[in-house]
Coordinates of C-alpha atoms in Angstrom, one line a residue:
M1 CA -18.8 26.9 19.6
L2 CA -20.8 27.3 16.4
R3 CA -23.9 25.2 16.2
S4 CA -24.2 24.2 12.5
L5 CA -21.8 23.9 9.6
L6 CA -22.1 23.5 5.8
I7 CA -19.1 21.8 4.2
A8 CA -18.4 23.2 0.7
N9 CA -16.6 20.1 -0.4
R10 CA -16.9 16.4 -1.1
G11 CA -15.1 13.1 -0.6
E12 CA -12.5 12.3 2.0
I13 CA -12.1 15.8 3.4
A14 CA -15.9 16.3 3.8
C15 CA -16.1 13.0 5.7
R16 CA -13.1 14.1 7.8
I17 CA -14.7 17.4 8.8
I18 CA -18.1 15.7 9.6
R19 CA -16.4 13.4 12.1
T20 CA -14.9 16.2 14.1
A21 CA -18.1 18.3 13.9
R22 CA -20.1 15.3 15.2
K23 CA -17.7 14.9 18.1
L24 CA -18.2 18.5 19.0
G25 CA -22.0 18.3 18.7
V26 CA -22.1 20.5 15.5
R27 CA -24.8 19.8 13.0
T28 CA -23.5 19.3 9.5
V29 CA -24.8 20.0 6.0
A30 CA -23.3 18.4 2.9
V31 CA -23.6 19.6 -0.6
Y32 CA -23.5 17.3 -3.6
S33 CA -23.5 17.2 -7.4
D34 CA -25.3 14.6 -9.6
A35 CA -22.3 12.3 -9.5
D36 CA -22.2 12.4 -5.7
A37 CA -25.9 11.8 -5.0
K38 CA -25.1 8.6 -3.1
A39 CA -21.6 9.5 -1.9
L40 CA -20.4 8.7 1.6
H41 CA -20.2 12.4 2.8
V42 CA -23.8 12.8 1.8
R43 CA -24.8 9.7 3.8
M44 CA -22.8 10.9 6.8
A45 CA -24.1 14.4 7.1
D46 CA -27.2 15.5 9.0
E47 CA -28.6 17.1 5.9
A48 CA -27.6 17.3 2.3
V49 CA -28.3 19.8 -0.5
H50 CA -28.1 19.1 -4.3
I51 CA -26.1 22.0 -6.0
G52 CA -25.9 21.0 -9.6
P53 CA -24.5 18.8 -12.4
S54 CA -21.5 16.6 -12.0
P55 CA -18.8 18.9 -13.5
A56 CA -17.3 20.9 -10.6
R57 CA -17.5 24.2 -12.5
E58 CA -21.3 23.7 -12.4
S59 CA -21.6 22.7 -8.8
Y60 CA -18.7 22.7 -6.3
L61 CA -17.2 25.8 -7.8
V62 CA -20.4 27.9 -7.9
G63 CA -20.2 30.0 -4.8
E64 CA -23.7 31.4 -5.1
K65 CA -25.2 27.9 -4.9
I66 CA -23.2 27.1 -1.8
V67 CA -24.1 30.3 0.0
A68 CA -27.8 29.7 -1.0
A69 CA -27.6 26.1 0.4
A70 CA -26.2 27.4 3.7
K71 CA -29.0 29.9 4.1
A72 CA -31.7 27.4 3.1
T73 CA -30.5 25.0 5.7
K74 CA -29.9 27.7 8.4
A75 CA -26.2 26.7 8.6
Q76 CA -24.2 29.1 10.7
A77 CA -20.8 28.6 9.0
I78 CA -19.1 27.3 5.9
H79 CA -16.0 25.1 5.9
P80 CA -14.4 25.0 2.4
G81 CA -12.1 22.0 3.0
Y82 CA -9.2 22.0 0.5
G83 CA -9.3 22.5 -3.2
F84 CA -12.3 24.0 -5.0
L85 CA -13.1 27.4 -3.4
S86 CA -10.9 27.0 -0.3
E87 CA -8.4 29.7 -1.4
N88 CA -10.8 31.9 -3.2
A89 CA -10.8 35.3 -1.5
D90 CA -13.9 36.5 -3.3
F91 CA -15.9 33.5 -2.1
A92 CA -14.7 34.0 1.5
E93 CA -15.8 37.6 1.2
A94 CA -19.2 36.6 -0.1
V95 CA -19.7 34.1 2.8
I96 CA -18.9 36.8 5.3
K97 CA -21.2 39.4 3.5
A98 CA -24.0 36.9 3.7
G99 CA -23.8 36.9 7.4
L100 CA -22.2 33.5 7.7
I101 CA -19.0 32.4 9.5
W102 CA -16.1 31.7 7.2
V103 CA -14.0 28.8 8.6
G104 CA -10.7 30.1 7.2
P105 CA -8.4 33.0 7.0
K106 CA -9.5 36.6 6.3
P107 CA -10.0 37.4 2.6
D108 CA -7.2 39.9 2.8
S109 CA -4.8 37.3 4.0
I110 CA -5.8 35.0 1.2
R111 CA -5.2 37.7 -1.3
A112 CA -1.9 38.7 0.2
M113 CA -0.5 35.2 -0.3
G114 CA -2.4 34.4 -3.5
L115 CA 0.2 35.8 -6.0
K116 CA 3.6 34.3 -5.6
D117 CA 5.6 37.4 -6.5
A118 CA 3.7 39.7 -4.1
A119 CA 3.9 37.0 -1.3
K120 CA 7.7 36.8 -1.7
K121 CA 8.1 40.5 -1.5
L122 CA 6.0 40.5 1.7
M123 CA 8.0 37.7 3.2
A124 CA 11.3 39.3 2.4
D125 CA 10.1 42.5 4.2
A126 CA 9.1 40.3 7.2
G127 CA 12.5 38.8 7.5
V128 CA 11.6 35.4 6.0
P129 CA 14.4 34.0 3.7
V130 CA 13.2 33.8 0.1
T131 CA 14.8 31.9 -2.9
P132 CA 17.2 34.0 -5.0
G133 CA 15.4 35.2 -8.1
Y134 CA 13.6 38.0 -9.9
L135 CA 10.2 39.4 -8.7
G136 CA 10.2 42.6 -10.8
E137 CA 7.2 44.1 -12.6
D138 CA 9.1 44.5 -15.9
Q139 CA 8.0 41.5 -17.9
D140 CA 9.8 42.3 -21.1
P141 CA 11.3 39.0 -22.4
K142 CA 14.7 40.6 -22.9
R143 CA 14.7 41.8 -19.3
L144 CA 13.6 38.4 -18.0
K145 CA 16.4 36.8 -20.0
K146 CA 18.9 39.2 -18.6
E147 CA 17.8 38.5 -15.0
A148 CA 17.9 34.7 -15.6
D149 CA 21.5 35.0 -16.9
A150 CA 22.4 37.0 -13.8
I151 CA 20.8 34.4 -11.5
G152 CA 22.7 31.6 -13.2
Y153 CA 21.3 28.4 -14.7
P154 CA 19.4 26.3 -14.1
V155 CA 16.5 28.7 -13.3
L156 CA 12.8 28.1 -12.8
I157 CA 10.1 30.2 -14.5
K158 CA 6.9 30.3 -12.5
A159 CA 3.6 31.9 -13.2
V160 CA 2.7 34.2 -10.3
A161 CA -0.9 32.9 -10.3
G162 CA 0.2 29.2 -10.8
G163 CA -0.5 26.1 -8.8
G164 CA -0.7 22.4 -9.0
G165 CA 2.5 22.2 -11.1
K166 CA 1.1 24.3 -13.9
G167 CA 2.9 27.4 -15.2
M168 CA 6.4 26.1 -14.3
R169 CA 9.4 25.5 -16.6
R170 CA 12.9 24.5 -15.7
V171 CA 15.6 26.1 -18.0
D172 CA 19.0 24.5 -18.0
K173 CA 20.8 26.8 -20.4
A174 CA 20.5 30.3 -21.8
A175 CA 19.7 29.2 -25.3
D176 CA 16.5 27.5 -24.2
F177 CA 15.2 30.4 -22.1
M178 CA 13.0 32.2 -24.7
D179 CA 11.2 29.1 -25.8
A180 CA 10.5 28.0 -22.3
L181 CA 9.3 31.5 -21.3
E182 CA 6.8 31.6 -24.2
S183 CA 5.5 28.1 -23.4
C184 CA 5.1 29.0 -19.7
K185 CA 3.2 32.2 -20.5
R186 CA 0.9 30.3 -22.8
E187 CA 0.0 27.7 -20.2
A188 CA -0.4 30.4 -17.5
T189 CA -2.8 32.4 -19.7
S190 CA -4.8 29.3 -20.5
S191 CA -4.9 28.0 -16.9
F192 CA -5.1 31.2 -14.8
G193 CA -5.8 34.1 -17.1
N194 CA -2.5 35.7 -16.0
D195 CA 0.8 35.4 -17.8
I196 CA 3.0 37.3 -15.4
V197 CA 6.0 35.2 -14.2
L198 CA 8.8 35.3 -11.7
L199 CA 12.2 33.7 -11.8
E200 CA 13.9 31.5 -9.2
K201 CA 17.2 29.8 -8.8
Y202 CA 16.5 26.2 -9.5
I203 CA 17.7 24.0 -6.6
L204 CA 19.4 20.9 -7.9
S205 CA 18.9 18.8 -4.7
P206 CA 15.5 20.1 -3.6
R207 CA 13.5 19.0 -0.6
H208 CA 9.9 20.2 0.0
I209 CA 9.6 21.2 3.7
E210 CA 6.5 22.8 5.0
V211 CA 5.4 24.2 8.4
Q212 CA 1.9 24.0 9.8
V213 CA 0.9 27.3 11.3
F214 CA -2.2 28.4 13.2
G215 CA -3.5 31.8 14.2
D216 CA -6.5 33.2 16.0
S217 CA -8.4 36.5 16.1
H218 CA -6.7 37.4 19.4
G219 CA -3.3 37.8 17.7
N220 CA -1.8 34.5 18.7
V221 CA 0.2 32.4 16.2
V222 CA 1.9 29.1 16.7
H223 CA 3.5 26.4 14.6
L224 CA 2.9 22.7 14.9
F225 CA 6.3 21.7 13.5
E226 CA 7.3 20.7 10.0
R227 CA 6.4 18.0 7.4
D228 CA 8.5 16.6 4.5
C229 CA 6.6 16.4 1.2
S230 CA 9.4 15.6 -1.1
L231 CA 8.0 12.5 -2.7
Q232 CA 6.1 14.0 -5.6
R233 CA 5.0 13.1 -9.1
R234 CA 4.7 16.0 -11.5
H235 CA 4.6 18.4 -8.5
Q236 CA 1.8 16.4 -6.9
K237 CA 2.5 15.0 -3.5
V238 CA 2.3 11.2 -3.0
I239 CA 3.9 10.5 0.4
E240 CA 4.3 13.0 3.3
E241 CA 5.8 12.6 6.7
A242 CA 6.4 14.4 9.9
P243 CA 8.8 15.4 11.3
A244 CA 11.3 15.9 8.4
P245 CA 14.1 13.4 8.2
G246 CA 17.5 14.9 9.1
M247 CA 16.0 18.1 10.7
D248 CA 18.0 19.1 13.8
E249 CA 16.6 21.3 16.5
A250 CA 18.5 24.4 15.5
T251 CA 17.3 24.2 11.9
R252 CA 13.7 23.4 13.1
E253 CA 13.7 26.4 15.4
A254 CA 14.9 28.7 12.5
V255 CA 12.5 27.4 9.9
C256 CA 9.4 27.2 12.2
G257 CA 10.2 30.6 13.6
A258 CA 10.3 32.0 10.0
A259 CA 6.9 30.4 9.4
V260 CA 5.4 32.1 12.4
R261 CA 6.8 35.5 11.2
A262 CA 5.3 34.8 7.8
A263 CA 1.8 34.2 9.3
K264 CA 2.0 37.2 11.6
A265 CA 3.0 39.4 8.6
V266 CA -0.5 38.9 7.1
S267 CA -2.4 38.8 10.5
Y268 CA -3.2 35.2 9.8
E269 CA -6.2 33.4 11.4
G270 CA -7.0 29.7 11.1
A271 CA -5.0 26.9 9.5
G272 CA -2.2 27.6 7.0
T273 CA 0.9 26.1 5.6
I274 CA 4.2 27.9 4.9
E275 CA 6.0 26.0 2.2
F276 CA 9.8 26.0 1.9
I277 CA 12.3 24.7 -0.6
A278 CA 15.5 23.3 0.8
D279 CA 18.8 22.7 -0.9
A280 CA 19.6 19.3 0.7
S281 CA 22.9 18.8 -1.1
K282 CA 24.7 19.3 2.3
G283 CA 21.8 18.2 4.5
L284 CA 19.1 20.5 6.0
K285 CA 20.7 23.8 7.1
A286 CA 18.8 26.9 8.1
D287 CA 20.7 29.1 5.6
R288 CA 19.8 26.8 2.7
I289 CA 16.0 26.7 3.2
W290 CA 13.9 29.4 1.5
F291 CA 10.2 30.5 1.5
M292 CA 8.3 29.2 -1.5
E293 CA 4.6 30.0 -1.0
M294 CA 1.8 29.8 1.5
N295 CA -1.3 27.7 1.3
T296 CA -4.1 29.5 3.1
R297 CA -6.2 26.4 4.0
L298 CA -6.0 23.0 5.6
Q299 CA -3.6 20.7 3.7
V300 CA -4.3 17.2 2.4
E301 CA -1.4 16.0 4.6
H302 CA -2.5 17.6 7.8
P303 CA -3.1 14.1 9.5
V304 CA 0.6 13.5 9.9
T305 CA 0.9 16.7 12.0
E306 CA -2.1 15.6 14.0
E307 CA -0.5 12.2 14.7
I308 CA 2.8 13.6 16.0
T309 CA 1.2 16.4 18.1
G310 CA -2.0 14.7 19.3
Q311 CA -4.1 17.7 18.1
D312 CA -7.3 17.8 16.0
L313 CA -6.7 20.6 13.5
V314 CA -10.3 20.6 12.2
E315 CA -11.4 21.2 15.8
W316 CA -8.8 24.0 16.1
Q317 CA -10.4 25.5 12.9
L318 CA -13.9 25.4 14.3
R319 CA -12.8 26.9 17.7
V320 CA -10.9 29.7 16.0
A321 CA -13.8 30.4 13.7
S322 CA -16.1 30.6 16.8
G323 CA -13.9 33.3 18.2
E324 CA -12.0 31.2 20.7
K325 CA -8.3 31.4 21.4
L326 CA -5.9 28.7 20.1
P327 CA -6.3 25.5 22.2
K328 CA -2.6 25.3 22.9
K329 CA 0.3 27.7 23.4
Q330 CA 3.7 27.1 21.7
D331 CA 5.4 25.6 24.7
E332 CA 2.5 23.2 25.2
L333 CA 3.2 21.5 21.8
S334 CA 5.7 18.8 21.2
I335 CA 6.6 16.0 18.7
N336 CA 5.7 12.4 19.6
G337 CA 7.0 9.7 17.3
W338 CA 6.8 9.6 13.5
A339 CA 3.9 9.7 11.0
I340 CA 3.8 8.9 7.3
E341 CA 0.9 9.4 5.0
A342 CA 0.4 7.8 1.5
R343 CA -2.2 8.8 -1.0
L344 CA -4.0 5.8 -2.4
Y345 CA -5.0 6.8 -5.9
A346 CA -7.3 5.1 -8.4
E347 CA -4.6 5.0 -11.1
D348 CA -2.6 2.4 -13.0
P349 CA 1.2 3.0 -12.6
A350 CA 1.8 0.3 -15.2
K351 CA -0.1 2.5 -17.7
G352 CA 1.7 5.8 -17.1
F353 CA -0.5 6.4 -14.0
L354 CA -3.6 6.7 -16.0
P355 CA -6.6 7.4 -13.8
S356 CA -8.8 4.4 -13.2
V357 CA -12.6 4.9 -12.8
G358 CA -15.5 2.6 -12.0
R359 CA -17.1 0.7 -9.2
L360 CA -15.2 -0.5 -6.2
E361 CA -16.5 -4.0 -6.3
H362 CA -13.8 -5.2 -3.9
L363 CA -12.1 -2.8 -1.4
I364 CA -9.9 -3.8 1.5
I365 CA -7.5 -1.5 3.3
P366 CA -6.1 -3.5 6.3
S367 CA -6.1 -2.0 9.8
P368 CA -4.0 -4.4 11.8
P369 CA -4.6 -4.1 15.6
D370 CA -0.9 -4.0 16.3
I371 CA -0.4 -1.0 14.0
D372 CA -1.4 2.6 14.7
V373 CA -3.1 3.3 11.4
R374 CA -5.7 5.8 10.3
I375 CA -7.6 5.5 7.1
E376 CA -9.1 8.7 5.7
T377 CA -11.5 8.0 2.9
G378 CA -14.6 9.2 1.2
V379 CA -15.7 5.9 -0.3
E380 CA -16.8 2.4 0.7
Q381 CA -17.0 -0.9 -1.2
E382 CA -19.6 -0.6 -4.0
D383 CA -19.1 3.1 -4.3
D384 CA -17.9 4.6 -7.7
I385 CA -14.8 6.4 -8.5
S386 CA -16.0 9.2 -10.8
S387 CA -14.2 10.7 -13.8
Y388 CA -15.2 14.2 -12.7
Y389 CA -13.0 14.6 -9.6
D390 CA -9.7 13.8 -8.0
P391 CA -9.0 10.0 -8.2
M392 CA -7.9 9.6 -4.5
I393 CA -9.5 6.6 -2.8
A394 CA -8.0 7.1 0.6
K395 CA -5.1 8.5 2.7
V396 CA -3.3 5.8 4.7
V397 CA -1.6 7.3 7.8
V398 CA 0.6 5.4 10.1
H399 CA 2.1 6.5 13.4
A400 CA 5.0 4.7 15.1
A401 CA 7.8 5.3 17.6
D402 CA 10.4 6.0 14.9
R403 CA 10.7 6.4 11.2
L404 CA 11.8 2.9 10.2
D405 CA 8.9 1.4 12.2
A406 CA 6.5 3.7 10.4
I407 CA 8.0 2.8 7.0
G408 CA 7.6 -0.9 7.8
D409 CA 4.0 -0.5 9.0
L410 CA 3.0 1.5 5.9
A411 CA 4.7 -1.0 3.5
G412 CA 2.8 -3.8 5.2
I413 CA -0.5 -2.1 4.9
A414 CA 0.1 -1.1 1.3
G415 CA 1.0 -4.7 0.5
G416 CA -2.3 -5.9 1.9
I417 CA -4.5 -3.4 0.0
E418 CA -7.0 -5.2 -2.3
V419 CA -9.0 -3.1 -4.8
W420 CA -10.8 -4.4 -7.9
P421 CA -11.6 -3.8 -10.7
V422 CA -10.3 -0.2 -10.2
R423 CA -6.5 -0.1 -10.4
T424 CA -4.5 1.6 -7.6
N425 CA -0.9 2.7 -6.8
A426 CA -0.7 0.5 -3.7
G427 CA 2.1 -1.6 -5.0
F428 CA 3.9 1.5 -6.2
I429 CA 3.6 3.0 -2.6
R430 CA 5.0 -0.2 -1.1
R431 CA 8.0 -0.3 -3.4
A432 CA 8.7 3.4 -3.0
V433 CA 8.8 3.4 0.9
L434 CA 11.0 0.2 0.9
H435 CA 13.5 1.7 -1.6
P436 CA 16.9 2.1 0.1
E437 CA 17.1 5.8 -0.8
F438 CA 13.7 6.6 0.8
Q439 CA 14.7 4.6 3.9
S440 CA 17.9 6.6 4.2
G441 CA 15.7 9.8 4.5
N442 CA 17.8 11.5 1.9
V443 CA 15.4 11.9 -1.0
T444 CA 14.6 14.9 -3.1
T445 CA 11.6 15.9 -5.2
A446 CA 13.3 14.2 -8.1
F447 CA 13.2 10.8 -6.5
L448 CA 10.0 9.4 -8.0
A449 CA 10.8 10.7 -11.5
A450 CA 14.2 9.1 -11.3
H451 CA 12.8 5.7 -10.2
D452 CA 9.4 5.8 -11.9
L453 CA 10.0 2.8 -14.2
E454 CA 11.3 0.4 -11.6
L455 CA 8.7 1.5 -9.0
A456 CA 5.7 1.7 -11.4
D457 CA 6.2 -1.3 -13.7
S458 CA 8.7 -3.6 -15.2
E459 CA 8.8 -6.9 -17.0
E460 CA 10.5 -8.4 -13.9
L461 CA 7.6 -7.1 -11.7
Q462 CA 5.0 -8.5 -14.0
E463 CA 6.8 -11.9 -14.3
S464 CA 7.0 -12.1 -10.5
L465 CA 3.3 -11.4 -10.2
R466 CA 2.4 -14.0 -12.8
T467 CA 4.6 -16.5 -11.1
D468 CA 3.0 -15.8 -7.7
A469 CA -0.4 -16.2 -9.3
A470 CA 0.6 -19.6 -10.7
V471 CA 1.7 -20.7 -7.3
A472 CA -1.6 -19.4 -5.8
L473 CA -3.4 -21.6 -8.3
V474 CA -1.4 -24.6 -7.1
V475 CA -2.2 -23.8 -3.5
R476 CA -5.9 -23.5 -4.5
E477 CA -5.6 -26.9 -6.3
I478 CA -4.1 -28.6 -3.3
D479 CA -6.8 -27.2 -1.1
S480 CA -9.5 -28.5 -3.4
I481 CA -8.2 -32.0 -3.9
G482 CA -7.0 -32.4 -0.3
T483 CA -3.7 -33.9 -1.1
A484 CA -0.1 -32.8 -1.3
Y485 CA 0.8 -35.2 -4.2
G486 CA -0.1 -35.0 -7.9
T487 CA 0.5 -33.2 -11.2
G488 CA -1.5 -31.0 -13.4
R489 CA -1.5 -28.4 -16.1
Q490 CA -3.7 -25.4 -16.8
E491 CA -3.8 -22.7 -19.4
L492 CA -3.9 -19.3 -17.7
E493 CA -5.0 -16.0 -19.1
Y494 CA -3.7 -12.9 -17.2
K495 CA -5.4 -9.6 -17.9
R496 CA -4.8 -5.9 -17.3
P497 CA -6.6 -3.1 -19.0
G498 CA -5.6 -3.2 -22.7
E499 CA -3.3 -6.3 -22.3
V500 CA -3.7 -10.0 -22.1
W501 CA -1.0 -12.7 -21.6
R502 CA -1.7 -16.4 -22.1
Q503 CA 0.6 -19.2 -20.9
N504 CA 0.6 -22.8 -19.8
V505 CA 1.3 -23.6 -16.2
G506 CA 2.2 -27.1 -15.0
F507 CA 2.6 -28.1 -11.4
R508 CA 3.9 -31.1 -9.5
L509 CA 3.2 -31.5 -5.8
N510 CA 5.9 -33.6 -4.3
S511 CA 6.0 -33.2 -0.6
S512 CA 4.0 -35.0 2.0
T513 CA 4.2 -32.0 4.3
A514 CA 3.3 -29.7 1.4
S515 CA 6.0 -27.2 2.5
K516 CA 7.3 -27.0 -1.1
V517 CA 5.6 -26.9 -4.5
A518 CA 7.2 -27.4 -7.9
F519 CA 5.8 -25.4 -10.7
A520 CA 6.6 -24.6 -14.4
V521 CA 5.7 -21.4 -16.2
R522 CA 6.1 -21.0 -20.0
G523 CA 7.7 -24.5 -20.3
E524 CA 10.9 -23.3 -18.6
G525 CA 11.1 -26.4 -16.4
F526 CA 10.0 -27.0 -12.8
Q527 CA 11.2 -24.7 -10.1
S528 CA 10.9 -25.3 -6.3
R529 CA 9.1 -22.7 -4.3
D530 CA 8.9 -22.6 -0.5
L531 CA 5.4 -22.1 0.8
P532 CA 4.6 -20.2 4.0
T533 CA 3.5 -22.3 7.0
D534 CA -0.1 -21.1 6.7
W535 CA -0.1 -21.8 3.0
L536 CA -3.6 -23.5 3.0
D537 CA -5.0 -20.3 4.6
R538 CA -3.4 -17.7 2.5
F539 CA -0.5 -17.5 0.0
V540 CA -1.9 -14.5 -1.8
S541 CA -5.5 -13.4 -1.5
I542 CA -7.8 -14.7 -4.2
E543 CA -11.0 -12.9 -4.9
E544 CA -13.6 -14.7 -7.0
T545 CA -15.0 -12.8 -10.0
S546 CA -17.2 -13.7 -12.9
G547 CA -15.2 -15.8 -15.4
G548 CA -12.2 -16.3 -13.2
F549 CA -10.6 -14.7 -10.1
V550 CA -8.3 -11.9 -9.1
V551 CA -5.0 -12.5 -7.3
F552 CA -3.8 -9.8 -4.9
D553 CA -0.1 -9.8 -4.0
E554 CA 1.9 -7.0 -2.3
G555 CA -0.5 -4.3 -3.4
E556 CA -0.9 -5.5 -7.0
A557 CA -3.9 -7.1 -8.6
L558 CA -4.0 -9.6 -11.5
A559 CA -7.1 -11.1 -13.1
I560 CA -6.9 -14.7 -14.2
T561 CA -9.0 -17.2 -16.0
T562 CA -8.0 -20.8 -15.7
E563 CA -8.8 -22.0 -19.2
S564 CA -8.5 -20.6 -22.7
R565 CA -11.6 -18.7 -23.6
G566 CA -10.7 -17.8 -27.1
N567 CA -9.7 -14.3 -28.1
V568 CA -11.0 -12.4 -25.1
G569 CA -9.9 -8.8 -25.5
A570 CA -6.6 -8.6 -27.4
A571 CA -3.0 -8.9 -26.5
A572 CA -0.7 -6.0 -26.6
G573 CA 1.3 -7.8 -29.2
D574 CA -1.8 -8.1 -31.5
G575 CA -1.6 -4.4 -32.2
A576 CA -5.1 -3.7 -30.7
I577 CA -5.4 -0.2 -29.4
L578 CA -7.8 -0.5 -26.4
A579 CA -9.3 2.3 -24.3
P580 CA -7.4 2.2 -21.0
M581 CA -10.3 3.8 -19.2
P582 CA -13.7 5.3 -19.9
G583 CA -13.4 8.7 -21.6
K584 CA -14.1 10.9 -24.6
V585 CA -12.1 10.7 -27.9
T586 CA -11.0 14.2 -28.5
N587 CA -8.8 13.7 -31.6
V588 CA -8.2 11.0 -34.2
E589 CA -4.9 11.5 -36.0
I590 CA -5.0 8.4 -38.3
S591 CA -7.2 6.9 -41.0
K592 CA -7.8 3.3 -42.0
G593 CA -5.0 2.0 -44.3
E594 CA -2.5 4.6 -43.2
K595 CA 1.1 3.6 -42.4
V596 CA 2.2 4.4 -38.8
A597 CA 5.5 4.3 -37.0
K598 CA 6.2 2.9 -33.5
G599 CA 5.4 5.5 -30.9
Q600 CA 3.3 7.7 -33.3
R601 CA 0.3 9.2 -31.6
L602 CA -2.9 7.7 -33.0
L603 CA -5.7 9.0 -30.8
T604 CA -6.3 11.3 -27.9
L605 CA -8.6 10.3 -25.0
E606 CA -9.8 12.8 -22.4
A607 CA -10.7 11.6 -18.9
M608 CA -10.5 13.1 -15.4
K609 CA -9.6 16.5 -16.9
M610 CA -6.5 15.1 -18.5
E611 CA -5.6 14.1 -22.1
H612 CA -4.0 10.7 -22.7
G613 CA -2.3 10.0 -26.0
L614 CA -2.5 6.4 -27.4
V615 CA 0.4 5.5 -29.6
A616 CA 1.4 2.8 -32.1
P617 CA 3.1 -0.3 -30.4
F618 CA 5.1 -1.0 -33.6
D619 CA 5.6 0.0 -37.2
G620 CA 2.5 -1.1 -39.2
V621 CA -0.7 -0.2 -41.0
V622 CA -4.0 0.9 -39.6
A623 CA -6.1 -2.3 -40.3
E624 CA -9.2 -1.2 -38.3
L625 CA -10.4 2.1 -36.9
N626 CA -13.5 2.3 -34.7
A627 CA -12.9 5.7 -33.0
K628 CA -14.5 9.0 -33.9
A629 CA -13.7 12.4 -32.4
G630 CA -16.3 13.3 -29.8
A631 CA -17.3 9.7 -29.1
Q632 CA -17.6 8.5 -25.5
V633 CA -15.9 5.1 -25.0
Q634 CA -15.8 2.5 -22.3
V635 CA -12.7 0.8 -20.8
D636 CA -11.2 -1.9 -23.1
A637 CA -13.2 -0.7 -26.1
L638 CA -11.3 -1.6 -29.4
L639 CA -10.5 1.8 -30.9
A640 CA -8.1 0.7 -33.6
K641 CA -5.9 -2.1 -34.7
I642 CA -2.4 -2.0 -36.1
E643 CA -1.0 -4.8 -38.3
K644 CA 2.7 -5.2 -38.7
K645 CA 4.2 -4.6 -42.0
D646 CA 5.8 -7.5 -43.9

């Protein structure tokens, strides 16, 4: 076993690797940027080295700095984690040339699987089924159009060097092909410096199935069964599970066997994932599942595989990198129960999933003793969510005897998550896993897009949350006066980034046992609400804050003040255009006094490597403009104000 390890990563995965290394008695070295000087992975490691400014391109993506840090600290090996340099063959080669151990596949294997077209040709030669399509070198647009017509629409145009959902275009009819091809090539050139594309038959009922494979330097390759990663937003995974729902043993044997052949075709060493796309219109069948690509690294979702197999895949990586044989043979591996992982992101589903940055002043992710739950995170309360990196707060992984139990456990935990003032997708996760289609196990990669509005936000959801908050106030009042009788009225102010609601809430307590409470919201008359038996202890969690308090309910958070405080912030109906998060104004498309139409883009804000357009809420005139291109702004800053036309 190697003795010391530098982790060329940050956050959750760095902490995950450190825990296993510590268990094995391996000394760990962390690297960090300016933004991560006080990060959890830095605090956990035996030693830490500063490698540069906050932007990843000046720190975590500079291979020379990382190799130098390993040499300076006398680290024996480098583990890349996932993302950043984990699939960079040149970096892997530089590590090996520096006399260090690379905890990953051989550079040649990374290169062989790095380009989608070459990888598919290689897989086809190895007897692995590939999606019908065109992988030819002739990139003349007329030739590509001819091939697309022959494949039959819809088709998918994919950049061969693409990843992360970039460089992909679905084309539904021949008339749209040329425009889509031009757009795809532009994005591919900008993102990857390579505009070569391939064509694939677009699967109308697609499921994303992937197989965990592992190889060693002694020629052994095994699989650790499959995962289903179909719940995705914009090609980014949100919820993963193992095994895959509806996978029978014959299909599992065929798909996992194909994955092992794929790994052997490139003499694979270490952890890897063979990704398949399945046409699930008639259920999962071996002849309707095709190779898509290979990820030559550890996956974000590897914990679900660990949970159903009882294996530590990071330990496997370190043992293989040390020259040992795989810890288990194929016949020694089996599936036990069901595991589901959800990615808890710092984002606001009600605001189009805008990333949410700032300090985690309040952070609770429940771990009930009666639930087999595992929280993988790189932050603690009072840590900051930075605008420079991925906004993931934690991975919540549950393991249960069967799928429905796992779903129930995950929904319960998501509903109990409390984060403030950073926004999260906890409520979105809860609603997604409780949706009847997800519970049936028959979901495709289009599920979240089809249900985004109802799962992310709706007036009904917000009204329910405000009503629950009103009842929480009543419970709070009962507790404070020590009686179950009485009446009262309060003016409440409910706040979310960029939005404020105000309303009067009256209440009448009319039960000596206090099992019911009558309340009125917006003057609509009193309604009766049953209270839980432990209502004095907890109806919804209430966290005190300056100027009011926050109500947490089923994964959602709502800030409340209990008396009118004047014009605090501005209501959405006021026409105030507020910054939904800290960021940089990159473009201002309006001027003061200009007439604008509802939905017209007014400004562009850049944060977390993404651009966010702010639009007019209604037809009107620009009455106020405080934003300038290039300016850095804070959350809730008033950028502009639109007044309605007479």
